[in-house]
PDB file of C-alpha atoms in Angstrom:
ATOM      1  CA  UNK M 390     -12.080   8.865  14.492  1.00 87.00           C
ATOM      2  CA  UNK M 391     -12.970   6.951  11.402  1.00 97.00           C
ATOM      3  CA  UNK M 392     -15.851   4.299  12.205  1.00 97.00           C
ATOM      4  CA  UNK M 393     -14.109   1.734   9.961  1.00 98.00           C
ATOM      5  CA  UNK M 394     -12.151   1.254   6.838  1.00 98.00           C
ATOM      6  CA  UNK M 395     -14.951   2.006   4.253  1.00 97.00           C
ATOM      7  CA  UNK M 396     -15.807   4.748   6.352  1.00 98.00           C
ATOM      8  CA  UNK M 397     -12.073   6.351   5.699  1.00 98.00           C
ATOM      9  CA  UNK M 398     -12.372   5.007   2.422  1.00 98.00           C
ATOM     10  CA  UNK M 399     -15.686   7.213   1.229  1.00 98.00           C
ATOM     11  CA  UNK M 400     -14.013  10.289   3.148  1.00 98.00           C
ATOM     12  CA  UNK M 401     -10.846   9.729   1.097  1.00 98.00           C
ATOM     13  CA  UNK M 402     -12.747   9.420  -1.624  1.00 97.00           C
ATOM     14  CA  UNK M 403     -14.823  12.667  -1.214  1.00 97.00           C
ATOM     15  CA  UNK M 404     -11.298  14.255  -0.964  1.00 97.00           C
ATOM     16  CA  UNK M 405      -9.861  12.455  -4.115  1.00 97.00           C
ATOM     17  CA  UNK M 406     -13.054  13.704  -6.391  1.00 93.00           C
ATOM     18  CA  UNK M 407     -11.112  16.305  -8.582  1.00 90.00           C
ATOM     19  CA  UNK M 408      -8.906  13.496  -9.785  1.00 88.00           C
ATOM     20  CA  UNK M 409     -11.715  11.898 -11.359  1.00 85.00           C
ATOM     21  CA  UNK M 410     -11.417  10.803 -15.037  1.00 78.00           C
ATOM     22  CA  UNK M 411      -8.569   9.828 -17.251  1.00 80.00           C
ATOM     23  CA  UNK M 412      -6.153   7.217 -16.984  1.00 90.00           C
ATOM     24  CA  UNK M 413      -6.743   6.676 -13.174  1.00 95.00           C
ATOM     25  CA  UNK M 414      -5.712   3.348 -11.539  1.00 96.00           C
ATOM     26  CA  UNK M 415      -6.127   3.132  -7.717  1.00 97.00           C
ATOM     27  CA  UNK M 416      -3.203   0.568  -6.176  1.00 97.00           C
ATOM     28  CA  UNK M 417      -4.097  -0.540  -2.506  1.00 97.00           C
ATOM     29  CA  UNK M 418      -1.322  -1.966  -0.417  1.00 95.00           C
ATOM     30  CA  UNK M 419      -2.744  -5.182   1.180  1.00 92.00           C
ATOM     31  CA  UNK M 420      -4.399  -6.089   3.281  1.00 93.00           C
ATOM     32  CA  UNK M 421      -5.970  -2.891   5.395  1.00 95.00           C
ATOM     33  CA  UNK M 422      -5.658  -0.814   2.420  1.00 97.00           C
ATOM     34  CA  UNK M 423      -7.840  -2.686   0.310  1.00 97.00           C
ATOM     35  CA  UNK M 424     -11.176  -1.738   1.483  1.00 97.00           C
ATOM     36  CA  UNK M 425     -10.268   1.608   1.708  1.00 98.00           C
ATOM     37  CA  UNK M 426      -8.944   1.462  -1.896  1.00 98.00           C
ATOM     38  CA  UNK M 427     -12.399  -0.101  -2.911  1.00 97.00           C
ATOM     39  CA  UNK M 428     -14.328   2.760  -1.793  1.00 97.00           C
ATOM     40  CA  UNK M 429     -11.663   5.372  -3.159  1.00 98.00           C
ATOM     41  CA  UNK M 430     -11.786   3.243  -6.739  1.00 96.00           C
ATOM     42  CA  UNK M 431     -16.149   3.785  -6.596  1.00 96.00           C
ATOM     43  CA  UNK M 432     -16.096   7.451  -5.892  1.00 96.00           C
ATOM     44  CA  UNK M 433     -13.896   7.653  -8.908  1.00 96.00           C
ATOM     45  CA  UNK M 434     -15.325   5.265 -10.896  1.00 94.00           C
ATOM     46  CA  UNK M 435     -11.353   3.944 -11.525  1.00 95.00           C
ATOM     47  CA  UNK M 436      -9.762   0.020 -11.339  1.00 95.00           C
ATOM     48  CA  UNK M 437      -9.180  -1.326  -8.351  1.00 96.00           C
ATOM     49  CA  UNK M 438      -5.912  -3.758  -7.892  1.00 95.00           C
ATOM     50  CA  UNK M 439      -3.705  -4.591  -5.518  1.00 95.00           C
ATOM     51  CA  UNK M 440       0.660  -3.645  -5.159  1.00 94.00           C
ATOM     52  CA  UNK M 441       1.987  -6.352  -3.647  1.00 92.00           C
ATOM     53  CA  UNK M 442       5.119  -5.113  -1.393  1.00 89.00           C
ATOM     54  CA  UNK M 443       6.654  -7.188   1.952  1.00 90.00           C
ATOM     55  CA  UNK M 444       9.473  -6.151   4.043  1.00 87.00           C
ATOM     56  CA  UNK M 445      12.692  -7.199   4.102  1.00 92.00           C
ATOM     57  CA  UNK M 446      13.464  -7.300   8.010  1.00 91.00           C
ATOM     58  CA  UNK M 447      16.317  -7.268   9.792  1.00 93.00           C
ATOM     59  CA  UNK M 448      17.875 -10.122  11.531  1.00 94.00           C
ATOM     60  CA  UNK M 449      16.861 -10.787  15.156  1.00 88.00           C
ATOM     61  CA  UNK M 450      14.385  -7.497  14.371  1.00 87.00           C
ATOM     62  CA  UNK M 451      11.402  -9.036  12.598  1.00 84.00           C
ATOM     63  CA  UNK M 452       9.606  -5.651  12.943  1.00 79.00           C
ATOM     64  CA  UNK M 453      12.272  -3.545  11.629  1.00 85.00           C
ATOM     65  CA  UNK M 454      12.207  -2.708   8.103  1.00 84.00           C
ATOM     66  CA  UNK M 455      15.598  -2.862   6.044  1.00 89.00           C
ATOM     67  CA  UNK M 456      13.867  -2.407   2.683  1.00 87.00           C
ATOM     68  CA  UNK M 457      11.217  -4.476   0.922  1.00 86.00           C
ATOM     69  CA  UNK M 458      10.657  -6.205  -2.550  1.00 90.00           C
ATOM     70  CA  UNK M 459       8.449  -5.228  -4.699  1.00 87.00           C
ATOM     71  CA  UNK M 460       5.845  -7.443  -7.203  1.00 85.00           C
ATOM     72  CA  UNK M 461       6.320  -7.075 -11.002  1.00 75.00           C
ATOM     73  CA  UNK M 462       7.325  -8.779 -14.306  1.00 71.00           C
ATOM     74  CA  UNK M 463      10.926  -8.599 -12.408  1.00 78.00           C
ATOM     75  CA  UNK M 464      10.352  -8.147  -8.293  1.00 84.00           C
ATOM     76  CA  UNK M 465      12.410  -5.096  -7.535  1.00 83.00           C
ATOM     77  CA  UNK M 466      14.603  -5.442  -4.215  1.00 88.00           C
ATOM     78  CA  UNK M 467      15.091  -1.679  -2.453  1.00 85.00           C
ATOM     79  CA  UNK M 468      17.358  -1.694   0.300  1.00 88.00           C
ATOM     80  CA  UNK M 469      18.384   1.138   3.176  1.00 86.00           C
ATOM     81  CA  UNK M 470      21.865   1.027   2.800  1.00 91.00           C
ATOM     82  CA  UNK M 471      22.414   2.052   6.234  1.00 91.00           C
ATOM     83  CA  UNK M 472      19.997  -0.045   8.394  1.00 90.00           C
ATOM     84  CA  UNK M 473      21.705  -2.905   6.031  1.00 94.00           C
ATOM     85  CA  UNK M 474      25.384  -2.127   7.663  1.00 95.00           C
ATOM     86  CA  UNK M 475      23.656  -0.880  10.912  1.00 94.00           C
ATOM     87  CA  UNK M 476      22.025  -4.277  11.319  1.00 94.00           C
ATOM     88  CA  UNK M 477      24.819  -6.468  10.260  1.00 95.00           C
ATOM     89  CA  UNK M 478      22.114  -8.056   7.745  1.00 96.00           C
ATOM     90  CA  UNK M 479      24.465 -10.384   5.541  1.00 96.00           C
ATOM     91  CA  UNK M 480      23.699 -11.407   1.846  1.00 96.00           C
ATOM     92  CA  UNK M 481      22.464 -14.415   2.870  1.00 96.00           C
ATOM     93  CA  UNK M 482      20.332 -13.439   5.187  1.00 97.00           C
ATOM     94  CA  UNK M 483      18.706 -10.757   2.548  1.00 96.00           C
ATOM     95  CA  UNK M 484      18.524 -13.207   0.234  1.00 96.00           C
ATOM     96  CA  UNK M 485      16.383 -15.667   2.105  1.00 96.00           C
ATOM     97  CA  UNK M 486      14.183 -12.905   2.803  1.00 95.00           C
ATOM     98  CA  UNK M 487      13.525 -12.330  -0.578  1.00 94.00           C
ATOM     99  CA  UNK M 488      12.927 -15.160  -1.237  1.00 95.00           C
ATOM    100  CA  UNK M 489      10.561 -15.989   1.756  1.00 95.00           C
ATOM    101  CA  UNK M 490       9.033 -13.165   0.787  1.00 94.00           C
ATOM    102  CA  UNK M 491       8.574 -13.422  -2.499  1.00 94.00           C
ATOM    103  CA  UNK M 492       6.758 -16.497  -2.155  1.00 94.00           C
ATOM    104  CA  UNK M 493       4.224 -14.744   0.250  1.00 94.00           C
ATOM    105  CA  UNK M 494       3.873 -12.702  -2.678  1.00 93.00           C
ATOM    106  CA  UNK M 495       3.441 -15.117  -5.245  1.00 92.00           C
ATOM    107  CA  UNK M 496       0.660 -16.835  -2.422  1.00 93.00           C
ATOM    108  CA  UNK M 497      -1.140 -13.236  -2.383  1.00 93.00           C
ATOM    109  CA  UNK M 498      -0.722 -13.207  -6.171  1.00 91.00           C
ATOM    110  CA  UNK M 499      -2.462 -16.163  -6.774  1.00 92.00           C
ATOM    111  CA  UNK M 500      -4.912 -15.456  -4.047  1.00 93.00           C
ATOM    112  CA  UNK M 501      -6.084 -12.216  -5.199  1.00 94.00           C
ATOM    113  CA  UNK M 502      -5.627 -11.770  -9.080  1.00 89.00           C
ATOM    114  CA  UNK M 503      -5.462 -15.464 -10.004  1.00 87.00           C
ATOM    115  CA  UNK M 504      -5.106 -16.018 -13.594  1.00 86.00           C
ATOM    116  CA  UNK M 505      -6.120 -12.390 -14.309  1.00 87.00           C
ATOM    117  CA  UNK M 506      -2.798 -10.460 -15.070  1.00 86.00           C
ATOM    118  CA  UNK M 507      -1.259  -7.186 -13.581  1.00 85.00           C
ATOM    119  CA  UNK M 508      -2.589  -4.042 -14.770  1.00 89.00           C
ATOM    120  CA  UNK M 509      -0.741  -1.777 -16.804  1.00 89.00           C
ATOM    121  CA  UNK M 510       0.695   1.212 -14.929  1.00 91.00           C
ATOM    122  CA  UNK M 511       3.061   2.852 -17.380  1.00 90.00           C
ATOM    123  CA  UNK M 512       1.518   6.436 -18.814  1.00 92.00           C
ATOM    124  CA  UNK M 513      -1.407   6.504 -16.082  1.00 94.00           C
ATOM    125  CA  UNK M 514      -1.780   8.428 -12.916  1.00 95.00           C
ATOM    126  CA  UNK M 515      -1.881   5.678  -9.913  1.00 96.00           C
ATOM    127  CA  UNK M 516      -3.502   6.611  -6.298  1.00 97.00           C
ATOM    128  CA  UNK M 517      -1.917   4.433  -4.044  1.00 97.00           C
ATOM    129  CA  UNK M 518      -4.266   3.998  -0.993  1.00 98.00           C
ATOM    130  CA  UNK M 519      -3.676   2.343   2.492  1.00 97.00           C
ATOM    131  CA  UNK M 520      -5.490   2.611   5.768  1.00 97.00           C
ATOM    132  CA  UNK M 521      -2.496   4.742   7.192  1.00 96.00           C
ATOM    133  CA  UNK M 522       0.852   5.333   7.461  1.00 94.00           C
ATOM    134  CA  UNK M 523       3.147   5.011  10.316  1.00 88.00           C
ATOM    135  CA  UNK M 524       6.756   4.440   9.841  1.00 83.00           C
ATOM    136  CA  UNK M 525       5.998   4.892   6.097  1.00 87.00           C
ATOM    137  CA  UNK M 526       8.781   2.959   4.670  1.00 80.00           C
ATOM    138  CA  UNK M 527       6.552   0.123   2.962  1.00 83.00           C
ATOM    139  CA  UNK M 528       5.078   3.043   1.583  1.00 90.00           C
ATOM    140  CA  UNK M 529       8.192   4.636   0.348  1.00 87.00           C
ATOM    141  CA  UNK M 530       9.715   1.292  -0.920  1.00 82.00           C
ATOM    142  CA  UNK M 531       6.135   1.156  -3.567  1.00 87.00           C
ATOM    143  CA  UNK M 532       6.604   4.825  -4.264  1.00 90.00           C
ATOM    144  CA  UNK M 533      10.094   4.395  -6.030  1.00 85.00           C
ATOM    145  CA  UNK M 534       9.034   0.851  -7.165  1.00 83.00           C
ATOM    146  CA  UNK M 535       6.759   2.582  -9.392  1.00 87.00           C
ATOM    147  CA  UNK M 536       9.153   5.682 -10.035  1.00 85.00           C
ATOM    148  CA  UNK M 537      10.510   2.976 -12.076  1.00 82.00           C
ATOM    149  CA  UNK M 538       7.300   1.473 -13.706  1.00 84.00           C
ATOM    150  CA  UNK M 539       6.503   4.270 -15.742  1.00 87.00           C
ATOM    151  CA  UNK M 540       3.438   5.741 -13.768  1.00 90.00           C
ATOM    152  CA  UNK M 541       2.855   9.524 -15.421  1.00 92.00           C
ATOM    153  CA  UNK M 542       1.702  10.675 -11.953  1.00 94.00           C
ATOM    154  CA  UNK M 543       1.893   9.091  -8.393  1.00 96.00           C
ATOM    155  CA  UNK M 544      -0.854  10.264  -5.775  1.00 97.00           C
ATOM    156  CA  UNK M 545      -0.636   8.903  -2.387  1.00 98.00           C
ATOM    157  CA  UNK M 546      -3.743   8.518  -0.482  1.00 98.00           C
ATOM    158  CA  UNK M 547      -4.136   7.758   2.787  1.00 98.00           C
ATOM    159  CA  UNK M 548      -6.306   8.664   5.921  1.00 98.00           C
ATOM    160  CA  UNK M 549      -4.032   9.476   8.560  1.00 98.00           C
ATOM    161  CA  UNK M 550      -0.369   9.915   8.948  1.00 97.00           C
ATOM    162  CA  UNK M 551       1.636  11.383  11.251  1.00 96.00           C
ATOM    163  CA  UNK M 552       3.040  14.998   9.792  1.00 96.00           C
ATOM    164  CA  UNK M 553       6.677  14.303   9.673  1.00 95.00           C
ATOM    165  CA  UNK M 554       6.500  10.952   8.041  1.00 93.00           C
ATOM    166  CA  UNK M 555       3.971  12.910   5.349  1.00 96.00           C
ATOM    167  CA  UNK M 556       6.510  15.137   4.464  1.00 96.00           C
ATOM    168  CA  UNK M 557       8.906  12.475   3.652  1.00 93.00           C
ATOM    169  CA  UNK M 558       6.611  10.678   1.534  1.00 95.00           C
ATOM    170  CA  UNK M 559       5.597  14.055  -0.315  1.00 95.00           C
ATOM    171  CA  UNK M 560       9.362  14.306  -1.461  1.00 94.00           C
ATOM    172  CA  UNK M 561       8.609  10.698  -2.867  1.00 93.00           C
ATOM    173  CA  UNK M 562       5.403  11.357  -4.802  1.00 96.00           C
ATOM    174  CA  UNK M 563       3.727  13.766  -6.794  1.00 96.00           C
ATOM    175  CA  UNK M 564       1.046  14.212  -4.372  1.00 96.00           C
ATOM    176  CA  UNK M 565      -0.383  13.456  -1.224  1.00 97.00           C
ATOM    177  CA  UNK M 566      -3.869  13.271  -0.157  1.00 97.00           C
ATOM    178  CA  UNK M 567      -4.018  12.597   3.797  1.00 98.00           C
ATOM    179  CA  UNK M 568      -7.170  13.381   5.551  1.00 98.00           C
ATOM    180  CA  UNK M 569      -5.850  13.939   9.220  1.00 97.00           C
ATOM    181  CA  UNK M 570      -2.302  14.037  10.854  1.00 96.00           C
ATOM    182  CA  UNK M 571      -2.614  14.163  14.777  1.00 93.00           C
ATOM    183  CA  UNK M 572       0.176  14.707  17.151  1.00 92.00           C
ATOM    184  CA  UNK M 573       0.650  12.598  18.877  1.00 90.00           C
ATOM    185  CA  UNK M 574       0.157   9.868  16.181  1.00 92.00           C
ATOM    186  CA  UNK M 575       0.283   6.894  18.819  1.00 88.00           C
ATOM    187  CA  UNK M 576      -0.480   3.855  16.121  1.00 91.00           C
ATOM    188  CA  UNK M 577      -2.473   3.714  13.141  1.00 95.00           C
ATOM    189  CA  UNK M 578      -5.363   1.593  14.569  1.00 95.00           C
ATOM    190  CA  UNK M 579      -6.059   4.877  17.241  1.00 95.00           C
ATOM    191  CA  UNK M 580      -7.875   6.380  14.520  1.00 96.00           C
ATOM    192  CA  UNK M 581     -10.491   3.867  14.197  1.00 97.00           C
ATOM    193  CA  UNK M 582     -13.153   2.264  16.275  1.00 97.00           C
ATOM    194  CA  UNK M 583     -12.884  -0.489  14.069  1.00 97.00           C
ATOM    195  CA  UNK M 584      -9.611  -1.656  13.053  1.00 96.00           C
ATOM    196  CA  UNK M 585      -9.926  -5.335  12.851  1.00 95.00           C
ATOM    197  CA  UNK M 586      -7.752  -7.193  10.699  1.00 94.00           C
ATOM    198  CA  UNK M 587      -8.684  -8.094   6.667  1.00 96.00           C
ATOM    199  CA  UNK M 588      -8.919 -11.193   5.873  1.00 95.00           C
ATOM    200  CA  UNK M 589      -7.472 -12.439   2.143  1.00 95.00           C
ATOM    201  CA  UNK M 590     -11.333 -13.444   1.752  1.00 95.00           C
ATOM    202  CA  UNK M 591     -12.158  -9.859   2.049  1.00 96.00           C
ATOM    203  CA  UNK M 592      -9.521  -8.888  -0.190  1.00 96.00           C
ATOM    204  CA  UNK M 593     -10.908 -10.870  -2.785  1.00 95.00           C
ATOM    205  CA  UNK M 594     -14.136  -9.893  -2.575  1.00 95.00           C
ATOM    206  CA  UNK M 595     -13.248  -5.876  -2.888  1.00 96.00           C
ATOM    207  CA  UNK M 596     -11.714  -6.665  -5.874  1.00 95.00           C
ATOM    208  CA  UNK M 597     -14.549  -8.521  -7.656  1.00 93.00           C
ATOM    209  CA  UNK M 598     -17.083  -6.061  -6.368  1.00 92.00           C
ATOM    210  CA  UNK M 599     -14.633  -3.042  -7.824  1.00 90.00           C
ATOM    211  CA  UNK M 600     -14.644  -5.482 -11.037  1.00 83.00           C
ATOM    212  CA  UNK M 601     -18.261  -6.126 -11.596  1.00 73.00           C
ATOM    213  CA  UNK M 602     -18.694  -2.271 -10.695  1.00 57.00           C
ATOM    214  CA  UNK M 603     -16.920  -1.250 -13.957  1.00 59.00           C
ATOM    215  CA  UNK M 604     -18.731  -4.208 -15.759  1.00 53.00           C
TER     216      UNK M 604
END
């Protein structure tokens, strides 16, 4: 069990410390992967920001994924073709989803970078860092968002997984760090004794402290 998120964080960290150096940048998703991300960024003295992705969901299935759009000069929308026709999910109904959802983004945006802008991932190696992975197809959805950005090298890092999912997202990245991968996986939250929800306050706050750390 990991005691809390920055516990996971400083063990993922520990496990990242080869990587150190170079053109690093360390992408959490938010919320939960933030201050894991924060404690991954210290141990290797890398920026900290944030990848802004939300799910697309289906229609009467609000927890069921159908692909996701992704933040960026020009949001990228990835769809599963097949959970798209398997769903009956109509144009309109993906398109008000992007739109509701890009407007959550825009809120998070605002939130947690405010006037500062993105940083720039083409040419570096990015970690991208959460506080697990489940289903893993937010996960997936950032991985080929950023195929596209121009990263040099994609690391996922993450604390737990389940082993099957991990395979699929190692055919989607360069590399993947994952400290444990139980069977059964049960949920994410399992693997904790703290798994409380992060606030956007606390998002904030990693990233200035992750700033003023490089200051």
């Amino acid at each position: 069990m990991f005691a809390d998120r920055t516990d996971a964080g400083r063990r993922l960290g520990a496990a990242l410390s080869g990587r150190r150096g170079g053109s690093v940048l360390v992408l959490a998703l938010p919320r939960g992967g933030v201050p894991v991300g924060l404690e991954v960024a210290r141990a290797l003295d890398a920026p900290l920001d944030v990848l802004l992705v939300r799910k697309i969901t289906a229609p009467a299935h609000p927890e069921l994924a159908i692909g996701a759009v992704v933040d960026g000069s020009t949001p990228q929308l990835l769809l599963d073709d097949q959970l798209v026709a398997a769903t009956g999910a109509t144009a309109e109904h993906i398109a008000a989803e992007k739109a509701r959802q890009l407007r959550e983004i825009e809120r998070r945006r605002q939130a947690y970078r405010g006037t500062r802008p993105a940083p720039e991932i083409r040419g570096r190696t990015v970690i991208v860092v959460d506080d697990g992975i489940a289903t893993g197809a937010t996960m997936r959805i950032a991985l080929r968002a950023l195929a596209r950005s121009g990263a040099a090298r994609v690391i996922v890092a993450v604390p737990v997984a389940p082993p099957d999912v991990l395979e699929l997202i190692r055919a989607e990245a360069d590399e993947a760090v994952c400290l444990r991968t139980p069977e059964p996986f049960h949920a994410v939250g399992f693997h904790y004794d703290d798994f409380d929800q992060t606030s956007d306050e606390e998002v904030v706050r990693a990233l200035a402290e992750a700033g003023r750390g490089r200051d």
